């Protein structure tokens, strides 16, 4: 239920990624008036969708992430489930092209494949359907004065800076978080960031021909598996999409990528290591993706604490970016929102009556302190599991 009234306090959420959208929904449902500030253009615009296609990673959403969406908005969780493809196990492709299915669970539990752009757009639409959530796109947060509770934001379109007052700031602005960097000025934050020697690159596997004349396109691989081509220091994975294509991600050491410096070298390397994937992706499409799509770095971030007084908290990748080999980065970010939601409710934080400017909201401050204390061990554990996997 959304509270109304003139005294509601203002929460600003920095970042309209999946975690920011779910955090906005959680806070609005507790009575906060919520404004989301997003540096990029509105992802619902056709021009944004075209740009997103070049970095269209697929995500595996597990019970952890689903439970978080369910806790904040059960209806949104049901709608979300209708947009995913369940993957009941891994399909291992060996170097000779032989397949081995490894079910995740004897009782049919699964993880769910969805394109990041689809998931993000769906969550944004869910958030903006909640009364009292507004989103400002192309509004890039530049600096934050937490003690004065004022954020400086660059309005990119109008080419001007605006001062935004707030009561509570949620930093959901991803691995390169400005909120985290600004918090470091006022908090004694322990912080660790390191890159692994691997890059990743997205490739597309097209849909196959219809099974019967006039029918729908077909999947070229079993759609209910997460396909993996493990090759010691590098690997290829493929996750299914609703349009019957697969999004493939190649992870390899930077030095290996650098050696693939001609079309012939790329095709030769693929036919040597991924002999069954190459004909499905197609040589021409492989080369186009290789040349067009960006190669991106992978890093891991640990920080502590995640909060400052009653003013701010970091959630999602802003607090704990992790390498993707455990498929839990976003799942953990969504879980952050659920855990914080529980703590704010338990502390009976009141978003509907103003706290005098010179005073601190003791309930909010202690809920945030509990969040930092209780959440850290789990997040470090999962960052380490991801690194070791
Ligand atoms: C190859 C790969 C595969 C992955 N696979 C999985 C998987 O299978 N399962 C899983 O759970 N996770 C996976 N992850 C991790 C997942 O993608 C991230 O954990 C997730 O996207 C983080 O969400 P977020 O909302 O915290 O941050 P982001 O998605 O990074 O969103 C942050 C938002 O903040 C905005 N922003 C940044 N700076 C500012 C600013 N100054 N002002 C305003 N806005 C700003 C950005 O534009 C962005 O929209 C994978 C990651 C990679 C790289």
mmCIF file with all atom_site columns, C-alpha atoms and ligand atoms in Angstrom, residues 13-22 36-41 43 55 57-62 64-65 87 111-114 116 119-120 136-143 151-154 171-179 181 199-202 226 237 239 249-251 296-299 315-334 336, ligand 1:
data_model
loop_
_atom_site.group_PDB
_atom_site.id
_atom_site.type_symbol
_atom_site.label_atom_id
_atom_site.label_alt_id
_atom_site.label_comp_id
_atom_site.label_asym_id
_atom_site.label_entity_id
_atom_site.label_seq_id
_atom_site.pdbx_PDB_ins_code
_atom_site.Cartn_x
_atom_site.Cartn_y
_atom_site.Cartn_z
_atom_site.occupancy
_atom_site.B_iso_or_equiv
_atom_site.pdbx_formal_charge
_atom_site.auth_seq_id
_atom_site.auth_comp_id
_atom_site.auth_asym_id
_atom_site.auth_atom_id
_atom_site.pdbx_PDB_model_num
ATOM   1   C CA  . UNK A 1 13  ? 17.571 6.416   -6.014  1.00 0.00 ? 13  UNK A CA  1
ATOM   2   C CA  . UNK A 1 14  ? 20.675 6.853   -8.159  1.00 0.00 ? 14  UNK A CA  1
ATOM   3   C CA  . UNK A 1 15  ? 20.558 4.432   -11.104 1.00 0.00 ? 15  UNK A CA  1
ATOM   4   C CA  . UNK A 1 16  ? 17.544 2.965   -12.915 1.00 0.00 ? 16  UNK A CA  1
ATOM   5   C CA  . UNK A 1 17  ? 19.179 -0.449  -13.297 1.00 0.00 ? 17  UNK A CA  1
ATOM   6   C CA  . UNK A 1 18  ? 17.247 -3.493  -12.060 1.00 0.00 ? 18  UNK A CA  1
ATOM   7   C CA  . UNK A 1 19  ? 18.332 -2.950  -8.446  1.00 0.00 ? 19  UNK A CA  1
ATOM   8   C CA  . UNK A 1 20  ? 17.434 0.756   -8.469  1.00 0.00 ? 20  UNK A CA  1
ATOM   9   C CA  . UNK A 1 21  ? 13.981 0.012   -9.902  1.00 0.00 ? 21  UNK A CA  1
ATOM   10  C CA  . UNK A 1 22  ? 13.217 -2.646  -7.273  1.00 0.00 ? 22  UNK A CA  1
ATOM   11  C CA  . UNK A 1 36  ? 15.057 7.912   -9.626  1.00 0.00 ? 36  UNK A CA  1
ATOM   12  C CA  . UNK A 1 37  ? 17.996 9.668   -11.315 1.00 0.00 ? 37  UNK A CA  1
ATOM   13  C CA  . UNK A 1 38  ? 19.476 7.834   -14.308 1.00 0.00 ? 38  UNK A CA  1
ATOM   14  C CA  . UNK A 1 39  ? 22.441 9.084   -16.322 1.00 0.00 ? 39  UNK A CA  1
ATOM   15  C CA  . UNK A 1 40  ? 21.491 7.271   -19.529 1.00 0.00 ? 40  UNK A CA  1
ATOM   16  C CA  . UNK A 1 41  ? 18.527 7.998   -21.823 1.00 0.00 ? 41  UNK A CA  1
ATOM   17  C CA  . UNK A 1 43  ? 15.723 2.570   -21.951 1.00 0.00 ? 43  UNK A CA  1
ATOM   18  C CA  . UNK A 1 55  ? 25.711 -5.387  -24.883 1.00 0.00 ? 55  UNK A CA  1
ATOM   19  C CA  . UNK A 1 57  ? 23.939 -10.084 -21.950 1.00 0.00 ? 57  UNK A CA  1
ATOM   20  C CA  . UNK A 1 58  ? 21.461 -12.609 -20.675 1.00 0.00 ? 58  UNK A CA  1
ATOM   21  C CA  . UNK A 1 59  ? 21.003 -13.150 -16.991 1.00 0.00 ? 59  UNK A CA  1
ATOM   22  C CA  . UNK A 1 60  ? 20.171 -16.305 -15.094 1.00 0.00 ? 60  UNK A CA  1
ATOM   23  C CA  . UNK A 1 61  ? 17.693 -15.316 -12.405 1.00 0.00 ? 61  UNK A CA  1
ATOM   24  C CA  . UNK A 1 62  ? 17.534 -17.838 -9.585  1.00 0.00 ? 62  UNK A CA  1
ATOM   25  C CA  . UNK A 1 64  ? 17.206 -15.730 -4.722  1.00 0.00 ? 64  UNK A CA  1
ATOM   26  C CA  . UNK A 1 65  ? 16.313 -12.978 -7.186  1.00 0.00 ? 65  UNK A CA  1
ATOM   27  C CA  . UNK A 1 87  ? 16.796 -23.717 -17.614 1.00 0.00 ? 87  UNK A CA  1
ATOM   28  C CA  . UNK A 1 111 ? 17.201 -20.913 -13.073 1.00 0.00 ? 111 UNK A CA  1
ATOM   29  C CA  . UNK A 1 112 ? 15.584 -18.538 -15.548 1.00 0.00 ? 112 UNK A CA  1
ATOM   30  C CA  . UNK A 1 113 ? 17.028 -16.912 -18.646 1.00 0.00 ? 113 UNK A CA  1
ATOM   31  C CA  . UNK A 1 114 ? 16.125 -13.344 -19.546 1.00 0.00 ? 114 UNK A CA  1
ATOM   32  C CA  . UNK A 1 116 ? 19.184 -7.864  -19.155 1.00 0.00 ? 116 UNK A CA  1
ATOM   33  C CA  . UNK A 1 119 ? 14.416 -7.407  -17.344 1.00 0.00 ? 119 UNK A CA  1
ATOM   34  C CA  . UNK A 1 120 ? 15.497 -3.829  -16.722 1.00 0.00 ? 120 UNK A CA  1
ATOM   35  C CA  . UNK A 1 136 ? 14.602 11.499  -14.489 1.00 0.00 ? 136 UNK A CA  1
ATOM   36  C CA  . UNK A 1 137 ? 16.633 10.201  -17.425 1.00 0.00 ? 137 UNK A CA  1
ATOM   37  C CA  . UNK A 1 138 ? 19.818 11.793  -18.721 1.00 0.00 ? 138 UNK A CA  1
ATOM   38  C CA  . UNK A 1 139 ? 20.280 13.138  -15.204 1.00 0.00 ? 139 UNK A CA  1
ATOM   39  C CA  . UNK A 1 140 ? 23.761 12.198  -14.109 1.00 0.00 ? 140 UNK A CA  1
ATOM   40  C CA  . UNK A 1 141 ? 24.637 12.542  -10.448 1.00 0.00 ? 141 UNK A CA  1
ATOM   41  C CA  . UNK A 1 142 ? 27.932 14.422  -10.165 1.00 0.00 ? 142 UNK A CA  1
ATOM   42  C CA  . UNK A 1 143 ? 28.449 14.895  -6.427  1.00 0.00 ? 143 UNK A CA  1
ATOM   43  C CA  . UNK A 1 151 ? 22.901 16.089  -4.628  1.00 0.00 ? 151 UNK A CA  1
ATOM   44  C CA  . UNK A 1 152 ? 24.336 17.889  -7.665  1.00 0.00 ? 152 UNK A CA  1
ATOM   45  C CA  . UNK A 1 153 ? 22.905 16.460  -10.868 1.00 0.00 ? 153 UNK A CA  1
ATOM   46  C CA  . UNK A 1 154 ? 23.854 17.194  -14.484 1.00 0.00 ? 154 UNK A CA  1
ATOM   47  C CA  . UNK A 1 171 ? 23.182 4.301   -4.471  1.00 0.00 ? 171 UNK A CA  1
ATOM   48  C CA  . UNK A 1 172 ? 22.198 1.687   -7.073  1.00 0.00 ? 172 UNK A CA  1
ATOM   49  C CA  . UNK A 1 173 ? 24.500 3.098   -9.715  1.00 0.00 ? 173 UNK A CA  1
ATOM   50  C CA  . UNK A 1 174 ? 26.557 0.037   -10.582 1.00 0.00 ? 174 UNK A CA  1
ATOM   51  C CA  . UNK A 1 175 ? 30.232 -0.919  -10.358 1.00 0.00 ? 175 UNK A CA  1
ATOM   52  C CA  . UNK A 1 176 ? 31.626 2.553   -11.040 1.00 0.00 ? 176 UNK A CA  1
ATOM   53  C CA  . UNK A 1 177 ? 29.251 4.113   -8.483  1.00 0.00 ? 177 UNK A CA  1
ATOM   54  C CA  . UNK A 1 178 ? 29.534 7.847   -7.876  1.00 0.00 ? 178 UNK A CA  1
ATOM   55  C CA  . UNK A 1 179 ? 27.519 7.418   -4.671  1.00 0.00 ? 179 UNK A CA  1
ATOM   56  C CA  . UNK A 1 181 ? 32.974 7.400   -4.251  1.00 0.00 ? 181 UNK A CA  1
ATOM   57  C CA  . UNK A 1 199 ? 37.346 -10.100 -20.985 1.00 0.00 ? 199 UNK A CA  1
ATOM   58  C CA  . UNK A 1 200 ? 33.915 -11.034 -22.289 1.00 0.00 ? 200 UNK A CA  1
ATOM   59  C CA  . UNK A 1 201 ? 32.240 -10.558 -25.649 1.00 0.00 ? 201 UNK A CA  1
ATOM   60  C CA  . UNK A 1 202 ? 28.639 -11.124 -26.718 1.00 0.00 ? 202 UNK A CA  1
ATOM   61  C CA  . UNK A 1 226 ? 22.339 -23.274 -19.968 1.00 0.00 ? 226 UNK A CA  1
ATOM   62  C CA  . UNK A 1 237 ? 28.097 -20.029 -22.785 1.00 0.00 ? 237 UNK A CA  1
ATOM   63  C CA  . UNK A 1 239 ? 21.368 -18.710 -22.876 1.00 0.00 ? 239 UNK A CA  1
ATOM   64  C CA  . UNK A 1 249 ? 29.076 -14.970 -24.152 1.00 0.00 ? 249 UNK A CA  1
ATOM   65  C CA  . UNK A 1 250 ? 32.726 -15.731 -24.765 1.00 0.00 ? 250 UNK A CA  1
ATOM   66  C CA  . UNK A 1 251 ? 34.987 -15.376 -21.709 1.00 0.00 ? 251 UNK A CA  1
ATOM   67  C CA  . UNK A 1 296 ? 34.476 -5.714  -21.656 1.00 0.00 ? 296 UNK A CA  1
ATOM   68  C CA  . UNK A 1 297 ? 36.518 -6.224  -18.510 1.00 0.00 ? 297 UNK A CA  1
ATOM   69  C CA  . UNK A 1 298 ? 35.388 -8.205  -15.469 1.00 0.00 ? 298 UNK A CA  1
ATOM   70  C CA  . UNK A 1 299 ? 35.990 -7.034  -11.940 1.00 0.00 ? 299 UNK A CA  1
ATOM   71  C CA  . UNK A 1 315 ? 22.907 -1.634  -3.070  1.00 0.00 ? 315 UNK A CA  1
ATOM   72  C CA  . UNK A 1 316 ? 23.671 -3.980  -5.974  1.00 0.00 ? 316 UNK A CA  1
ATOM   73  C CA  . UNK A 1 317 ? 26.876 -3.731  -7.996  1.00 0.00 ? 317 UNK A CA  1
ATOM   74  C CA  . UNK A 1 318 ? 27.616 -0.351  -6.392  1.00 0.00 ? 318 UNK A CA  1
ATOM   75  C CA  . UNK A 1 319 ? 28.244 -2.284  -3.174  1.00 0.00 ? 319 UNK A CA  1
ATOM   76  C CA  . UNK A 1 320 ? 29.500 -5.641  -4.428  1.00 0.00 ? 320 UNK A CA  1
ATOM   77  C CA  . UNK A 1 321 ? 30.287 -6.163  -8.104  1.00 0.00 ? 321 UNK A CA  1
ATOM   78  C CA  . UNK A 1 322 ? 31.283 -9.790  -8.666  1.00 0.00 ? 322 UNK A CA  1
ATOM   79  C CA  . UNK A 1 323 ? 32.609 -11.838 -11.559 1.00 0.00 ? 323 UNK A CA  1
ATOM   80  C CA  . UNK A 1 324 ? 29.696 -13.540 -13.356 1.00 0.00 ? 324 UNK A CA  1
ATOM   81  C CA  . UNK A 1 325 ? 30.781 -17.193 -13.053 1.00 0.00 ? 325 UNK A CA  1
ATOM   82  C CA  . UNK A 1 326 ? 28.304 -17.955 -10.297 1.00 0.00 ? 326 UNK A CA  1
ATOM   83  C CA  . UNK A 1 327 ? 25.407 -16.128 -12.009 1.00 0.00 ? 327 UNK A CA  1
ATOM   84  C CA  . UNK A 1 328 ? 24.514 -14.349 -8.769  1.00 0.00 ? 328 UNK A CA  1
ATOM   85  C CA  . UNK A 1 329 ? 25.478 -10.669 -9.192  1.00 0.00 ? 329 UNK A CA  1
ATOM   86  C CA  . UNK A 1 330 ? 22.020 -9.368  -9.913  1.00 0.00 ? 330 UNK A CA  1
ATOM   87  C CA  . UNK A 1 331 ? 20.344 -12.028 -7.793  1.00 0.00 ? 331 UNK A CA  1
ATOM   88  C CA  . UNK A 1 332 ? 22.306 -10.664 -4.824  1.00 0.00 ? 332 UNK A CA  1
ATOM   89  C CA  . UNK A 1 333 ? 21.491 -7.073  -5.753  1.00 0.00 ? 333 UNK A CA  1
ATOM   90  C CA  . UNK A 1 334 ? 17.778 -7.863  -5.786  1.00 0.00 ? 334 UNK A CA  1
ATOM   91  C CA  . UNK A 1 336 ? 19.854 -6.552  -1.023  1.00 0.00 ? 336 UNK A CA  1
HETATM 92  C C1  . LIG B 2 .   ? 28.777 -11.088 -18.636 1.00 0.00 ? 1   LIG B C1  1
HETATM 93  C C2  . LIG B 2 .   ? 27.930 -10.940 -17.397 1.00 0.00 ? 1   LIG B C2  1
HETATM 94  C C3  . LIG B 2 .   ? 26.993 -11.911 -17.091 1.00 0.00 ? 1   LIG B C3  1
HETATM 95  C C4  . LIG B 2 .   ? 26.205 -11.797 -15.946 1.00 0.00 ? 1   LIG B C4  1
HETATM 96  N N1  . LIG B 2 .   ? 25.320 -12.789 -15.659 1.00 0.00 ? 1   LIG B N1  1
HETATM 97  C C5  . LIG B 2 .   ? 24.583 -12.714 -14.529 1.00 0.00 ? 1   LIG B C5  1
HETATM 98  C C6  . LIG B 2 .   ? 23.636 -13.747 -14.213 1.00 0.00 ? 1   LIG B C6  1
HETATM 99  O O1  . LIG B 2 .   ? 23.473 -14.725 -14.949 1.00 0.00 ? 1   LIG B O1  1
HETATM 100 N N2  . LIG B 2 .   ? 22.905 -13.616 -13.065 1.00 0.00 ? 1   LIG B N2  1
HETATM 101 C C7  . LIG B 2 .   ? 23.059 -12.542 -12.228 1.00 0.00 ? 1   LIG B C7  1
HETATM 102 O O2  . LIG B 2 .   ? 22.378 -12.489 -11.190 1.00 0.00 ? 1   LIG B O2  1
HETATM 103 N N3  . LIG B 2 .   ? 23.936 -11.550 -12.513 1.00 0.00 ? 1   LIG B N3  1
HETATM 104 C C8  . LIG B 2 .   ? 24.695 -11.601 -13.629 1.00 0.00 ? 1   LIG B C8  1
HETATM 105 N N4  . LIG B 2 .   ? 25.565 -10.594 -13.930 1.00 0.00 ? 1   LIG B N4  1
HETATM 106 C C9  . LIG B 2 .   ? 25.675 -9.429  -13.028 1.00 0.00 ? 1   LIG B C9  1
HETATM 107 C C10 . LIG B 2 .   ? 24.592 -8.394  -13.313 1.00 0.00 ? 1   LIG B C10 1
HETATM 108 O O3  . LIG B 2 .   ? 24.648 -7.977  -14.660 1.00 0.00 ? 1   LIG B O3  1
HETATM 109 C C11 . LIG B 2 .   ? 24.773 -7.198  -12.384 1.00 0.00 ? 1   LIG B C11 1
HETATM 110 O O4  . LIG B 2 .   ? 24.945 -7.656  -11.064 1.00 0.00 ? 1   LIG B O4  1
HETATM 111 C C12 . LIG B 2 .   ? 23.554 -6.281  -12.426 1.00 0.00 ? 1   LIG B C12 1
HETATM 112 O O5  . LIG B 2 .   ? 23.352 -5.760  -13.717 1.00 0.00 ? 1   LIG B O5  1
HETATM 113 C C13 . LIG B 2 .   ? 23.736 -5.129  -11.433 1.00 0.00 ? 1   LIG B C13 1
HETATM 114 O O6  . LIG B 2 .   ? 22.561 -4.360  -11.397 1.00 0.00 ? 1   LIG B O6  1
HETATM 115 P P1  . LIG B 2 .   ? 22.580 -2.918  -10.726 1.00 0.00 ? 1   LIG B P1  1
HETATM 116 O O7  . LIG B 2 .   ? 21.188 -2.388  -10.883 1.00 0.00 ? 1   LIG B O7  1
HETATM 117 O O8  . LIG B 2 .   ? 23.192 -2.984  -9.377  1.00 0.00 ? 1   LIG B O8  1
HETATM 118 O O9  . LIG B 2 .   ? 23.612 -2.070  -11.606 1.00 0.00 ? 1   LIG B O9  1
HETATM 119 P P2  . LIG B 2 .   ? 23.560 -1.688  -13.152 1.00 0.00 ? 1   LIG B P2  1
HETATM 120 O O10 . LIG B 2 .   ? 22.771 -2.678  -13.924 1.00 0.00 ? 1   LIG B O10 1
HETATM 121 O O11 . LIG B 2 .   ? 24.979 -1.456  -13.546 1.00 0.00 ? 1   LIG B O11 1
HETATM 122 O O12 . LIG B 2 .   ? 22.754 -0.302  -13.165 1.00 0.00 ? 1   LIG B O12 1
HETATM 123 C C14 . LIG B 2 .   ? 23.335 0.884   -12.681 1.00 0.00 ? 1   LIG B C14 1
HETATM 124 C C15 . LIG B 2 .   ? 22.614 2.070   -13.323 1.00 0.00 ? 1   LIG B C15 1
HETATM 125 O O13 . LIG B 2 .   ? 23.121 3.279   -12.742 1.00 0.00 ? 1   LIG B O13 1
HETATM 126 C C16 . LIG B 2 .   ? 23.304 4.241   -13.764 1.00 0.00 ? 1   LIG B C16 1
HETATM 127 N N5  . LIG B 2 .   ? 24.317 5.205   -13.321 1.00 0.00 ? 1   LIG B N5  1
HETATM 128 C C17 . LIG B 2 .   ? 25.651 4.995   -13.163 1.00 0.00 ? 1   LIG B C17 1
HETATM 129 N N6  . LIG B 2 .   ? 26.257 6.122   -12.748 1.00 0.00 ? 1   LIG B N6  1
HETATM 130 C C18 . LIG B 2 .   ? 25.278 7.070   -12.635 1.00 0.00 ? 1   LIG B C18 1
HETATM 131 C C19 . LIG B 2 .   ? 25.281 8.448   -12.248 1.00 0.00 ? 1   LIG B C19 1
HETATM 132 N N7  . LIG B 2 .   ? 26.413 9.088   -11.907 1.00 0.00 ? 1   LIG B N7  1
HETATM 133 N N8  . LIG B 2 .   ? 24.100 9.115   -12.248 1.00 0.00 ? 1   LIG B N8  1
HETATM 134 C C20 . LIG B 2 .   ? 22.939 8.494   -12.591 1.00 0.00 ? 1   LIG B C20 1
HETATM 135 N N9  . LIG B 2 .   ? 22.890 7.191   -12.983 1.00 0.00 ? 1   LIG B N9  1
HETATM 136 C C21 . LIG B 2 .   ? 24.041 6.491   -12.995 1.00 0.00 ? 1   LIG B C21 1
HETATM 137 C C22 . LIG B 2 .   ? 23.745 3.411   -14.968 1.00 0.00 ? 1   LIG B C22 1
HETATM 138 O O14 . LIG B 2 .   ? 23.538 4.115   -16.176 1.00 0.00 ? 1   LIG B O14 1
HETATM 139 C C23 . LIG B 2 .   ? 22.863 2.171   -14.830 1.00 0.00 ? 1   LIG B C23 1
HETATM 140 O O15 . LIG B 2 .   ? 21.634 2.313   -15.495 1.00 0.00 ? 1   LIG B O15 1
HETATM 141 C C24 . LIG B 2 .   ? 26.360 -10.675 -15.084 1.00 0.00 ? 1   LIG B C24 1
HETATM 142 C C25 . LIG B 2 .   ? 27.291 -9.682  -15.395 1.00 0.00 ? 1   LIG B C25 1
HETATM 143 C C26 . LIG B 2 .   ? 28.074 -9.811  -16.533 1.00 0.00 ? 1   LIG B C26 1
HETATM 144 C C27 . LIG B 2 .   ? 29.082 -8.736  -16.842 1.00 0.00 ? 1   LIG B C27 1
#
